[in-house]
PDB file of C-alpha atoms in Angstrom:
ATOM      1  CA  UNK A 276     368.949 -37.681 157.532  1.00 48.00           C
ATOM      2  CA  UNK A 277     366.579 -40.504 158.813  1.00 51.00           C
ATOM      3  CA  UNK A 278     365.672 -42.937 156.220  1.00 51.00           C
ATOM      4  CA  UNK A 279     361.956 -43.634 154.943  1.00 57.00           C
ATOM      5  CA  UNK A 280     359.794 -45.341 156.827  1.00 51.00           C
ATOM      6  CA  UNK A 281     359.328 -48.486 155.114  1.00 58.00           C
ATOM      7  CA  UNK A 282     357.132 -50.496 157.285  1.00 70.00           C
ATOM      8  CA  UNK A 283     353.593 -50.049 158.159  1.00 90.00           C
ATOM      9  CA  UNK A 284     352.077 -47.130 160.226  1.00 91.00           C
ATOM     10  CA  UNK A 285     349.400 -47.728 162.246  1.00 91.00           C
ATOM     11  CA  UNK A 286     347.127 -45.366 164.119  1.00 89.00           C
ATOM     12  CA  UNK A 287     346.315 -46.569 167.453  1.00 89.00           C
ATOM     13  CA  UNK A 288     343.642 -45.186 169.788  1.00 79.00           C
ATOM     14  CA  UNK A 289     344.381 -45.028 173.294  1.00 74.00           C
ATOM     15  CA  UNK A 290     342.766 -43.539 176.399  1.00 75.00           C
ATOM     16  CA  UNK A 291     342.524 -39.537 175.463  1.00 75.00           C
ATOM     17  CA  UNK A 292     345.436 -40.106 172.872  1.00 86.00           C
ATOM     18  CA  UNK A 293     346.057 -41.251 169.607  1.00 88.00           C
ATOM     19  CA  UNK A 294     349.440 -43.018 168.940  1.00 92.00           C
ATOM     20  CA  UNK A 295     351.069 -43.533 165.533  1.00 93.00           C
ATOM     21  CA  UNK A 296     353.027 -46.652 165.912  1.00 94.00           C
ATOM     22  CA  UNK A 297     355.517 -48.263 163.387  1.00 92.00           C
ATOM     23  CA  UNK A 298     354.534 -52.046 162.864  1.00 89.00           C
ATOM     24  CA  UNK A 299     355.714 -54.569 162.969  1.00 88.00           C
ATOM     25  CA  UNK A 300     358.447 -53.070 165.542  1.00 89.00           C
ATOM     26  CA  UNK A 301     355.989 -51.681 167.576  1.00 91.00           C
ATOM     27  CA  UNK A 302     357.937 -48.432 168.047  1.00 93.00           C
ATOM     28  CA  UNK A 303     355.759 -45.438 168.708  1.00 93.00           C
ATOM     29  CA  UNK A 304     356.446 -42.456 166.705  1.00 93.00           C
ATOM     30  CA  UNK A 305     354.145 -39.778 168.330  1.00 94.00           C
ATOM     31  CA  UNK A 306     351.713 -39.504 170.747  1.00 94.00           C
ATOM     32  CA  UNK A 307     348.953 -36.489 170.293  1.00 91.00           C
ATOM     33  CA  UNK A 308     346.156 -35.856 172.889  1.00 85.00           C
ATOM     34  CA  UNK A 309     342.952 -35.423 172.502  1.00 79.00           C
ATOM     35  CA  UNK A 310     343.369 -31.820 173.545  1.00 79.00           C
ATOM     36  CA  UNK A 311     345.987 -31.533 170.882  1.00 84.00           C
ATOM     37  CA  UNK A 312     343.179 -33.330 168.174  1.00 82.00           C
ATOM     38  CA  UNK A 313     340.731 -30.626 169.247  1.00 79.00           C
ATOM     39  CA  UNK A 314     343.041 -28.123 168.861  1.00 81.00           C
ATOM     40  CA  UNK A 315     343.906 -28.926 165.400  1.00 84.00           C
ATOM     41  CA  UNK A 316     340.266 -29.433 164.803  1.00 80.00           C
ATOM     42  CA  UNK A 317     339.408 -25.923 166.216  1.00 82.00           C
ATOM     43  CA  UNK A 318     342.222 -24.227 164.427  1.00 84.00           C
ATOM     44  CA  UNK A 319     341.316 -25.678 161.077  1.00 84.00           C
ATOM     45  CA  UNK A 320     337.394 -25.359 160.780  1.00 80.00           C
ATOM     46  CA  UNK A 321     337.197 -22.566 163.644  1.00 81.00           C
ATOM     47  CA  UNK A 322     334.520 -24.159 165.514  1.00 72.00           C
ATOM     48  CA  UNK A 323     334.369 -26.209 168.234  1.00 68.00           C
ATOM     49  CA  UNK A 324     334.631 -29.788 167.243  1.00 58.00           C
ATOM     50  CA  UNK A 325     331.680 -30.902 169.522  1.00 61.00           C
ATOM     51  CA  UNK A 326     329.187 -28.851 167.867  1.00 60.00           C
ATOM     52  CA  UNK A 327     329.374 -30.053 164.331  1.00 53.00           C
ATOM     53  CA  UNK A 328     327.536 -32.994 162.752  1.00 45.00           C
ATOM     54  CA  UNK A 329     330.704 -33.882 160.649  1.00 62.00           C
ATOM     55  CA  UNK A 330     332.846 -33.932 163.301  1.00 73.00           C
ATOM     56  CA  UNK A 331     333.662 -37.547 163.098  1.00 58.00           C
ATOM     57  CA  UNK A 332     334.310 -36.937 159.202  1.00 67.00           C
ATOM     58  CA  UNK A 333     336.952 -34.262 160.258  1.00 76.00           C
ATOM     59  CA  UNK A 334     338.692 -36.023 162.614  1.00 78.00           C
ATOM     60  CA  UNK A 335     339.223 -38.877 160.185  1.00 71.00           C
ATOM     61  CA  UNK A 336     340.587 -36.389 157.649  1.00 80.00           C
ATOM     62  CA  UNK A 337     342.809 -35.299 160.311  1.00 84.00           C
ATOM     63  CA  UNK A 338     344.294 -39.011 161.263  1.00 82.00           C
ATOM     64  CA  UNK A 339     344.343 -39.505 157.456  1.00 80.00           C
ATOM     65  CA  UNK A 340     346.477 -36.593 157.130  1.00 84.00           C
ATOM     66  CA  UNK A 341     349.053 -37.848 160.484  1.00 83.00           C
ATOM     67  CA  UNK A 342     349.339 -41.150 158.613  1.00 78.00           C
ATOM     68  CA  UNK A 343     350.078 -39.615 155.190  1.00 78.00           C
ATOM     69  CA  UNK A 344     352.721 -37.181 156.801  1.00 78.00           C
ATOM     70  CA  UNK A 345     354.611 -40.320 157.919  1.00 74.00           C
ATOM     71  CA  UNK A 346     353.775 -42.684 155.424  1.00 72.00           C
ATOM     72  CA  UNK A 347     354.937 -40.268 152.666  1.00 67.00           C
ATOM     73  CA  UNK A 348     357.970 -39.807 150.929  1.00 52.00           C
ATOM     74  CA  UNK A 349     360.148 -37.724 154.007  1.00 54.00           C
ATOM     75  CA  UNK A 350     363.517 -37.907 153.851  1.00 46.00           C
ATOM     76  CA  UNK A 351     364.632 -36.003 156.962  1.00 58.00           C
ATOM     77  CA  UNK A 352     363.152 -36.362 160.574  1.00 70.00           C
ATOM     78  CA  UNK A 353     359.589 -34.716 161.002  1.00 77.00           C
ATOM     79  CA  UNK A 354     359.143 -33.482 164.342  1.00 85.00           C
ATOM     80  CA  UNK A 355     355.893 -33.361 166.428  1.00 87.00           C
ATOM     81  CA  UNK A 356     356.126 -29.870 166.077  1.00 88.00           C
ATOM     82  CA  UNK A 357     356.635 -30.210 162.187  1.00 85.00           C
ATOM     83  CA  UNK A 358     353.648 -32.621 162.069  1.00 84.00           C
ATOM     84  CA  UNK A 359     351.288 -30.555 164.105  1.00 86.00           C
ATOM     85  CA  UNK A 360     351.940 -27.532 161.673  1.00 86.00           C
ATOM     86  CA  UNK A 361     351.507 -29.605 158.428  1.00 82.00           C
ATOM     87  CA  UNK A 362     348.065 -31.252 159.744  1.00 86.00           C
ATOM     88  CA  UNK A 363     346.820 -27.927 160.924  1.00 87.00           C
ATOM     89  CA  UNK A 364     347.597 -26.324 157.599  1.00 85.00           C
ATOM     90  CA  UNK A 365     347.068 -29.709 155.467  1.00 79.00           C
ATOM     91  CA  UNK A 366     350.506 -29.834 153.966  1.00 63.00           C
ATOM     92  CA  UNK A 367     350.780 -33.682 154.498  1.00 49.00           C
TER      93      UNK A 367
END
């Protein structure tokens, strides 16, 4: 069992990727590419991400769900696959 995360989890946008970083330690928890983010958007909203007026709103919702998955009350290790599935199905 992994202990609950007690420090802050921050979203860090890098070149063509999004990182979840545990602060103040600076430990990278997960790295998600832009292609993976686009895959989540296309799966959840059934539209190409670049054709929608509210693309940014949807992206912020996804980022919020990713953060919620890591800042929630998880008592077990959350793999990247679990995270992707939870965010796609909005189970965070």
